[in-house]
XYZ file of C-alpha atoms in Angstrom:
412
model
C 82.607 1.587 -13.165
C 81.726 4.384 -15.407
C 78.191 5.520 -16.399
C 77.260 4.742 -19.870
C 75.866 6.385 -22.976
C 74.878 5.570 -26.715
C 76.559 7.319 -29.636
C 74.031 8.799 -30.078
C 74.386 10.835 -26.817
C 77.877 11.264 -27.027
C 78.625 12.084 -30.776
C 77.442 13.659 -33.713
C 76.835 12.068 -37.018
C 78.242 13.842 -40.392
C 77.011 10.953 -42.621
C 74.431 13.346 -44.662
C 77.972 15.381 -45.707
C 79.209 11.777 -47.393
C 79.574 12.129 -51.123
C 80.663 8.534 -52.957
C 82.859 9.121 -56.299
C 83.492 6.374 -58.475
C 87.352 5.455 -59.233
C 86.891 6.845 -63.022
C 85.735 9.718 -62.066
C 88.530 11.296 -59.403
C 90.727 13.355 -59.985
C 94.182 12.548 -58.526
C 95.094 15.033 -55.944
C 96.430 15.620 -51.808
C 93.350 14.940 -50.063
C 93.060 11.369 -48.476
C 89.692 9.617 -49.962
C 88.446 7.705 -47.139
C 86.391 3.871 -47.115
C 85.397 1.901 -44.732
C 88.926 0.560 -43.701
C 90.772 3.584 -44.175
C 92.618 5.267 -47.306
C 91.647 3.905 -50.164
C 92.935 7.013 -52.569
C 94.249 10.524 -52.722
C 91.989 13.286 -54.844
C 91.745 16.926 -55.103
C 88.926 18.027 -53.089
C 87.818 17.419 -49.660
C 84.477 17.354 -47.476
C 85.595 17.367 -44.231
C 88.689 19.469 -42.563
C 88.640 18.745 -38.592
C 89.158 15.790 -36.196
C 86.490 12.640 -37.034
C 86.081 9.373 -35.866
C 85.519 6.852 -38.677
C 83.606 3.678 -38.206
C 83.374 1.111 -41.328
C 79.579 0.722 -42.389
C 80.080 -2.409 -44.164
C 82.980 -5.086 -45.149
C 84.041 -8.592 -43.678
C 86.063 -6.813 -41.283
C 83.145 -5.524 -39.428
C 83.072 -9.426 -38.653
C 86.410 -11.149 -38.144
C 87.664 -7.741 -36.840
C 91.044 -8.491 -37.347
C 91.600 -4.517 -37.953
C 90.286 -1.579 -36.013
C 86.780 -0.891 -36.853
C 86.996 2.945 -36.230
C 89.808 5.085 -37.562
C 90.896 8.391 -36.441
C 90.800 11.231 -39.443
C 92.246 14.473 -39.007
C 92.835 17.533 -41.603
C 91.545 18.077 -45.025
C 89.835 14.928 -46.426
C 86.975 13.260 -48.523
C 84.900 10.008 -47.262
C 82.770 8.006 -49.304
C 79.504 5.999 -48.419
C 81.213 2.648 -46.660
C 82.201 4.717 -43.473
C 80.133 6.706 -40.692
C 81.586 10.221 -39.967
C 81.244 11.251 -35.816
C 82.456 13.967 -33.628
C 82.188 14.116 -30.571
C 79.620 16.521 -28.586
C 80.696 19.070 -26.227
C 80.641 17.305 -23.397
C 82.741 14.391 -24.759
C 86.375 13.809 -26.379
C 86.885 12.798 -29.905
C 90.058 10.575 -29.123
C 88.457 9.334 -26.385
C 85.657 7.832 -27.997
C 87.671 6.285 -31.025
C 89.772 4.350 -28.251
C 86.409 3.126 -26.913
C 85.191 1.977 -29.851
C 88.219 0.161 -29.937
C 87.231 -1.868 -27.082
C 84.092 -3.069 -27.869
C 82.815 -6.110 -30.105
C 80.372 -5.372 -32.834
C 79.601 -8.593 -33.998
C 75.821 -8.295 -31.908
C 75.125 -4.993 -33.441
C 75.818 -5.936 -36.947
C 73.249 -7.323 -39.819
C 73.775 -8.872 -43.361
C 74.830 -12.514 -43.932
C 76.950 -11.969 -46.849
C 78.161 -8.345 -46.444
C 78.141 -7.555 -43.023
C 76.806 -4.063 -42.448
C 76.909 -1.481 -39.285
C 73.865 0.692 -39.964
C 73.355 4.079 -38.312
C 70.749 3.171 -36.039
C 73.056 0.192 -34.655
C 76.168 2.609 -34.309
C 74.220 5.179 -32.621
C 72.404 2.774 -29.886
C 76.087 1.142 -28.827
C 76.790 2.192 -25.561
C 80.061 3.141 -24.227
C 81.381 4.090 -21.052
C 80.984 7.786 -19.919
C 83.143 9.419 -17.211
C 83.586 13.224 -17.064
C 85.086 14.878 -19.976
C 88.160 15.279 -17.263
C 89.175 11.711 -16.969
C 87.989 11.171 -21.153
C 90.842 13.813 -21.780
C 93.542 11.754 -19.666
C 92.545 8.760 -20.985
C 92.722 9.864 -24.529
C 96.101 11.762 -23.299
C 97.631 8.392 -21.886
C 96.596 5.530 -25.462
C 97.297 9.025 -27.476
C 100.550 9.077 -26.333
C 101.596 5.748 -26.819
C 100.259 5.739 -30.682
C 102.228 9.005 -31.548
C 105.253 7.403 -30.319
C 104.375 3.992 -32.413
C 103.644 6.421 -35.267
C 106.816 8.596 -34.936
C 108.617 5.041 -35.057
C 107.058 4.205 -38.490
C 107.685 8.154 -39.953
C 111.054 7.341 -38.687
C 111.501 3.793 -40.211
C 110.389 5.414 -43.364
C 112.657 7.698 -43.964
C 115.542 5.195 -42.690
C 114.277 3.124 -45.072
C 114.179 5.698 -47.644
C 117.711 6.578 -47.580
C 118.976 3.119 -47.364
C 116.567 2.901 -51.055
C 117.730 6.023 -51.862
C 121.806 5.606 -51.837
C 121.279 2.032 -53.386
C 119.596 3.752 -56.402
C 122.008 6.651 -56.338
C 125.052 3.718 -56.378
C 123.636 1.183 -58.233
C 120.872 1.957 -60.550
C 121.430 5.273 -61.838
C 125.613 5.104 -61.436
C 125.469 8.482 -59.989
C 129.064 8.886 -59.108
C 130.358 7.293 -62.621
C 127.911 10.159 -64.151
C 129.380 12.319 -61.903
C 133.212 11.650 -62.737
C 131.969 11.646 -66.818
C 130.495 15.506 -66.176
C 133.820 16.501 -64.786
C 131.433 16.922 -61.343
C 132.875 17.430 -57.978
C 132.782 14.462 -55.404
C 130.215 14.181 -53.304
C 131.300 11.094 -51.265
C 134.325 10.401 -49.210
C 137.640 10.072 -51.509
C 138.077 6.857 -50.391
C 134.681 5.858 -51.648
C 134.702 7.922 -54.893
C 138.004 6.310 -56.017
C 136.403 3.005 -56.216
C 133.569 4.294 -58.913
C 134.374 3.268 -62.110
C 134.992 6.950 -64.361
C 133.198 5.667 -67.780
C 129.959 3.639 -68.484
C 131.263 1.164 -71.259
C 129.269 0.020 -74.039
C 125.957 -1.252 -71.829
C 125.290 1.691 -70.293
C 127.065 0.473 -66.718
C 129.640 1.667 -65.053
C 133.359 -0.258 -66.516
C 134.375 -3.182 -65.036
C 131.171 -4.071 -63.248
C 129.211 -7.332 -64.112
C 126.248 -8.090 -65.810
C 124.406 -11.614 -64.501
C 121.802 -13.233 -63.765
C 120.510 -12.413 -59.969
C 120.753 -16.344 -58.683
C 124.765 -15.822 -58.994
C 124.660 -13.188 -55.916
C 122.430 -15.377 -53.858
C 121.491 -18.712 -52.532
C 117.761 -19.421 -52.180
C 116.288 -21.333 -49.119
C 112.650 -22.960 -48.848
C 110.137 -23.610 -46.433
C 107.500 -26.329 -45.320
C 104.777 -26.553 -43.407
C 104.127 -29.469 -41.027
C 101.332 -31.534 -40.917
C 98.336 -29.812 -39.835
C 97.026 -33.254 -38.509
C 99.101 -33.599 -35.376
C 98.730 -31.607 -32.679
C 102.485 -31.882 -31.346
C 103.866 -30.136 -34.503
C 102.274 -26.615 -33.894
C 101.594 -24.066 -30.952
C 105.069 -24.306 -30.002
C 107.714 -21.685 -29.777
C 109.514 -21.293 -33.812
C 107.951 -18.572 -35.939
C 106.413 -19.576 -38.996
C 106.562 -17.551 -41.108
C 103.287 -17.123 -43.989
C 102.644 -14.173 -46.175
C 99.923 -12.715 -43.627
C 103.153 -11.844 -41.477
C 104.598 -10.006 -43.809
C 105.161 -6.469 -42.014
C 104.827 -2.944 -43.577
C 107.447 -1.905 -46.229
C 108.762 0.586 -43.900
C 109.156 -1.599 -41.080
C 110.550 -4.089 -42.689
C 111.272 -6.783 -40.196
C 108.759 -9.493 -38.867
C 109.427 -9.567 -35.194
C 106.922 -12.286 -34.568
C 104.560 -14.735 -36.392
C 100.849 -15.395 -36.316
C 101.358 -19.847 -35.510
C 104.290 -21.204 -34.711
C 105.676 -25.001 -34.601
C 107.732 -27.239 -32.195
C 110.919 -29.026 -32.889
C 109.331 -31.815 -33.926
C 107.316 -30.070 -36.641
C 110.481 -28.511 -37.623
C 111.963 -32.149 -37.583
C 109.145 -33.587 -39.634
C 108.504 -30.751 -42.244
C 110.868 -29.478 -45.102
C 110.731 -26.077 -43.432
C 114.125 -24.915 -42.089
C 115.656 -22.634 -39.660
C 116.182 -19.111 -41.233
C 119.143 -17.340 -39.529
C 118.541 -13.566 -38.597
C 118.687 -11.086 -41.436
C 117.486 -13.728 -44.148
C 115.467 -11.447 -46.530
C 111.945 -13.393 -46.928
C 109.638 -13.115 -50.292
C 106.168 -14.318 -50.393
C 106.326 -16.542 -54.054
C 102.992 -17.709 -54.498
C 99.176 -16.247 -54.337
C 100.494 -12.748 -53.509
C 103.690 -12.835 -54.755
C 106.359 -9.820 -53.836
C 105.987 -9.267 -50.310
C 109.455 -8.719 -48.584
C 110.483 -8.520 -45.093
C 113.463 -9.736 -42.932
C 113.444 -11.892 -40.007
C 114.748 -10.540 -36.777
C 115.748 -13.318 -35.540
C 115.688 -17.192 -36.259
C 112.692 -18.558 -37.577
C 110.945 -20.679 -40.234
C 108.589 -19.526 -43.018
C 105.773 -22.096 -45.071
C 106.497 -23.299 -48.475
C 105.284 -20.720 -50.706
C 107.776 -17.953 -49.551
C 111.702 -18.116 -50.409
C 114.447 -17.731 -47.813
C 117.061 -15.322 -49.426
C 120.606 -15.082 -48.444
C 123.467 -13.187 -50.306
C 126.336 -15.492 -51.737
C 129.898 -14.943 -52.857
C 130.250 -11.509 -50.120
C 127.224 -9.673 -50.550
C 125.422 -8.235 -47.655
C 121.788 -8.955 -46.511
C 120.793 -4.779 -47.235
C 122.569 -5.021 -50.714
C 120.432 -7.558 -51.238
C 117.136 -6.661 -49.887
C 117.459 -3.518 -52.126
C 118.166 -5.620 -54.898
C 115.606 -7.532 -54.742
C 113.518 -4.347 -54.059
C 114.592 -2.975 -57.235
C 113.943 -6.099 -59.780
C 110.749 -7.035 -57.960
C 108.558 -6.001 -60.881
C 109.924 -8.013 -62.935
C 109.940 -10.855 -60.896
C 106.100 -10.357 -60.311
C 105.747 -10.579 -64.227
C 107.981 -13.595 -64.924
C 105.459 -15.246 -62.803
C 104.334 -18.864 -63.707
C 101.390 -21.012 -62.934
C 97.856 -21.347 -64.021
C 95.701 -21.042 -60.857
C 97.995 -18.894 -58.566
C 101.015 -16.737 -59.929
C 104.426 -18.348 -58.753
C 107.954 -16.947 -58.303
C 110.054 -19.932 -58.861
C 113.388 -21.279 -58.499
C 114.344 -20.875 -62.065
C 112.516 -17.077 -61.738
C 115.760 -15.402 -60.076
C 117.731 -17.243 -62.901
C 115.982 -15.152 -65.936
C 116.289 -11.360 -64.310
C 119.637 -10.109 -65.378
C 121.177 -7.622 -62.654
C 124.672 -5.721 -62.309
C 126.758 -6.569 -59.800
C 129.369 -3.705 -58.619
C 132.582 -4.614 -57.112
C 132.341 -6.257 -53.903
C 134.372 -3.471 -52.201
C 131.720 -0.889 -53.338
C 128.390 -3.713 -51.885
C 129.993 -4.087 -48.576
C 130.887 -0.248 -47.978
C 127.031 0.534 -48.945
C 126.576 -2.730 -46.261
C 128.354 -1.224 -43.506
C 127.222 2.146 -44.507
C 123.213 1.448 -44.149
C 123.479 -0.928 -41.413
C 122.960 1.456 -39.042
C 119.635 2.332 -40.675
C 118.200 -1.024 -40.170
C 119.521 -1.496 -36.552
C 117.800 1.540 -35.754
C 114.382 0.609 -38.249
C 114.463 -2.772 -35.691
C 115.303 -1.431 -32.234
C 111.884 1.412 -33.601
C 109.861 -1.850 -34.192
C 110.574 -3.657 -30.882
C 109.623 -0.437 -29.323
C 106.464 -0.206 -31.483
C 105.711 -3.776 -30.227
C 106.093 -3.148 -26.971
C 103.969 0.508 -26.755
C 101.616 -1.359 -28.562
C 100.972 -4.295 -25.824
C 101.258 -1.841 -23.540
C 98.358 -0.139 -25.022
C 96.005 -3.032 -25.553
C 96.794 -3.959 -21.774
C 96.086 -0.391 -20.551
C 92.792 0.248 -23.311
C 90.162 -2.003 -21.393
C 91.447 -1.079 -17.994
C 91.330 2.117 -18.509
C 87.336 2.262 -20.246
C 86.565 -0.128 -17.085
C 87.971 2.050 -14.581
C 90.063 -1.139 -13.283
C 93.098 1.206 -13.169
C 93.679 4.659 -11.949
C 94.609 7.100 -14.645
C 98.046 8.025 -12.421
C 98.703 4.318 -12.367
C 98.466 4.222 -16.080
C 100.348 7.308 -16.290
C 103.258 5.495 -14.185
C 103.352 2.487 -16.145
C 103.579 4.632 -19.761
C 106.528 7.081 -17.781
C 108.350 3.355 -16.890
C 108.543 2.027 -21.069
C 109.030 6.345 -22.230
C-alpha cells in the first residue's frame, strides 16, 4: 500500500492561465481548443505548450462517468473555463497522475444537482496514492505503453481507412482514370485495371457505359428488433445487439462487441435477425448516419438498417458508397419528432454503378485494408483490458511493477 497525497500536494494548478472564447469569436486555426471532455475545436492561438493533465470542471459526465474524467494534453494548445489545467510537481509524474485519476470515483467529491461540477477546492483535496517518483515513472512507463500502442492502432486504422476512401473517390466519384485516358495521361494503375476504365464521360458527366440508379438496386436492406424488455430470459445472454451507442469510431470501423446482448429466445421472439459478418450497419433514426460493420454475427435494434450488397457488389464497395451519399441521406430524412432514414430513403438517392469487374477488383484490392483495420481493433481491445486489469493493481500496489512488465511483454 502506497502513501497518499492530495492534488494539491502532488500537482500544480494552471487554471488562472484559462481564457474562455466564445464559438463566434475564434478564429479557425492548428491549435486544439480544449473543454471539459476534450477537443471541442481547432483555433489559431494557444495558452499552454507542455504536458497537462486535464480534469472536466463540470458536465453530466463528471456523474455517469462513462468517459475518462481527466485527459492527457500535450503540445501547443488553448483550454477554456469547463476544464482544470495540472502539472505535476517535481517530485511527481505527469502520466502518472492522469492514470490515477483514472482510477478513482468522483461522484463524492462533486456538487450541483443539475450540472454537476468538480470545483478546485474538491480536485485539489482528492487524494491519490504516492509511491516514489521511481515506481510513478514505471507505472506511467507500463499503462503508457499500452495506450501508444492502442493509439498507433487507430493512426494506423486511419490512414487504412483513408486509402480505402481515397481510391473509391479516385475510381468512382471523380472518374480519375476516364479523366486520365481523356487528357491523353499516362496510366497510373496496372494495364489490366486501366483497360477496364471507360475512355470518355458521355453526356452525364460519367464515365460510358456505366449506370445511373437508384442506390436500393445495389443492395438489399435488413432490419432489426428489439425484444421485450419485460422478460428477463430474452436479454443478458450471449448475441450482440447492436444500438447506435455501439457505433465505433469512423476509423475503426468495426463493432467488435455490444453494450446488452440477448438470448436465443429473444432472438426467437423479436423481429431482430442475425446479421452475418461484414454487414455494413447505419443508425436510421434519432442520430441518423452512423456506420460501422459487424465483425462477426450479431443483431442490431430496430432503428438501425442491416446493409448487404446485391447483384455482386462487395461489402467495402458498399460501405464507401454509402459513405459517400450519406449527406444526402441525412437530408432526405422523414419524421416529425425524430429524423428517420427509411426504407423508401435508399430508393430516392440516385448513384452510379461501375461495371462489376471494376467493384470487385477495388473489393479484393482494399480488403486487405480492413483485415488489417480489424486484426488493429482486436488488438486495441485486448491492450485495453489489459490496461484496466493492470490500472488498479498497479495504484494499489497488488502487483509488482516486473510482474506487470511480464504480463505487457506476453500480449507485445
Amino acid at each position: 500500500m502506497y502513501p497518499h497525497q492530495t492534488i494539491f500536494d502532488m500537482a500544480i494548478n494552471w487554471d488562472s492561465q484559462r481564457i474562455p472564447v466564445k464559438a463566434s469569436e475564434r478564429k479557425k486555426g492548428p491549435y486544439p481548443y480544449y473543454g471539459a471532455q476534450g477537443i471541442v475545436d481547432y483555433v489559431d492561438d494557444y495558452i499552454f505548450d507542455g504536458f497537462y493533465i486535464l480534469v472536466a470542471e463540470d458536465g453530466e459526465n463528471l456523474r455517469s462517468q462513462k468517459e475518462n474524467v481527466a485527459t492527457l494534453a500535450s503540445g501547443k494548445f488553448w483550454v477554456n473555463n469547463h476544464a482544470h489545467v495540472i502539472s505535476s510537481k517535481p517530485h511527481c509524474n505527469t502520466k502518472y497522475i492522469f492514470y490515477a485519476l483514472s482510477d478513482i470515483d468522483f461522484t463524492s467529491y462533486i456538487t450541483g444537482s443539475t450540472i454537476p461540477k468538480l470545483s478546485q477546492a474538491s480536485l485539489g483535496n482528492i487524494e491519490l496514492p504516492c509511491p516514489s517518483l521511481e515506481v510513478q515513472d514505471a507505472i506511467a512507463s507500463i499503462l503508457g505503453s499500452l495506450d501508444d500502442k492502442i493509439d498507433l492502432n487507430r493512426r494506423t486504422n486511419e490512414t487504412l481507412e483513408a486509402m480505402a476512401r481515397a481510391l473509391f473517390r479516385d475510381w468512382f466519384v471523380d472518374f480519375g482514370p476516364t479523366r486520365a485516358k481523356m487528357a491523353g495521361e499516362a496510366s497510373y494503375l496496372a494495364p489490366e485495371l486501366w483497360e477496364l476504365f471507360p475512355d470518355r464521360l458521355d453526356d452525364e458527366g460519367k464515365p460510358e457505359e456505366w449506370e445511373t440508379s437508384t442506390f436500393d438496386h445495389c443492395i438489399t436492406i435488413l432490419t432489426g428488433g428489439t425484444p421485450k424488455t419485460s422478460v428477463p430470459s430474452y436479454w443478458n445472454g450471449n448475441i450482440p445487439w447492436f444500438s447506435v451507442v455501439d457505433a465505433p469510431t469512423e476509423s475503426d470501423v468495426y463493432v467488435l462487441d455490444t453494450t446488452k446482448k440477448i438470448t436465443q429466445d429473444g432472438l426467437n421472439n423479436s423481429a431482430a435477425s442475425i446479421l452475418p459478418e461484414n454487414t455494413v450497419i447505419i443508425s436510421a433514426r434519432g442520430t441518423v448516419g452512423k456506420l460501422a460493420l459487424t465483425s462477426g454475427n450479431m443483431t442490431m435494434n430496430q432503428s438501425c438498417y442491416g446493409i448487404r450488397g446485391s447483384n455482386g457488389y462487395g461489402q467495402y464497395f458498399i460501405l464507401q458508397a454509402l459513405k459517400n451519399i450519406l449527406n444526402e441521406l441525412k437530408n432526405n430524412t422523414h419524421g416529425s419528432v425524430f429524423d428517420t432514414i427509411t426504407r423508401q430513403t435508399f430508393s430516392t438517392i440516385s448513384t452510379t454503378l461501375p461495371s462489376l469487374r471494376l467493384a470487385q477488383h477495388y473489393e479484393s484490392m482494399v480488403s486487405k485494408y480492413f483485415e488489417r483495420i480489424l486484426v488493429n481493433c482486436q488488438e486495441s481491445r485486448t491492450l485495453s483490458r489489459l490496461r484496466d486489469l493492470l490500472l488498479p493493481q498497479l495504484m494499489s500496489g497488488e502487483i509488482s511493477i516486473r510482474d506487470a512488465e511480464k504480463m505487457v511483454e506476453d500480449v507485445a
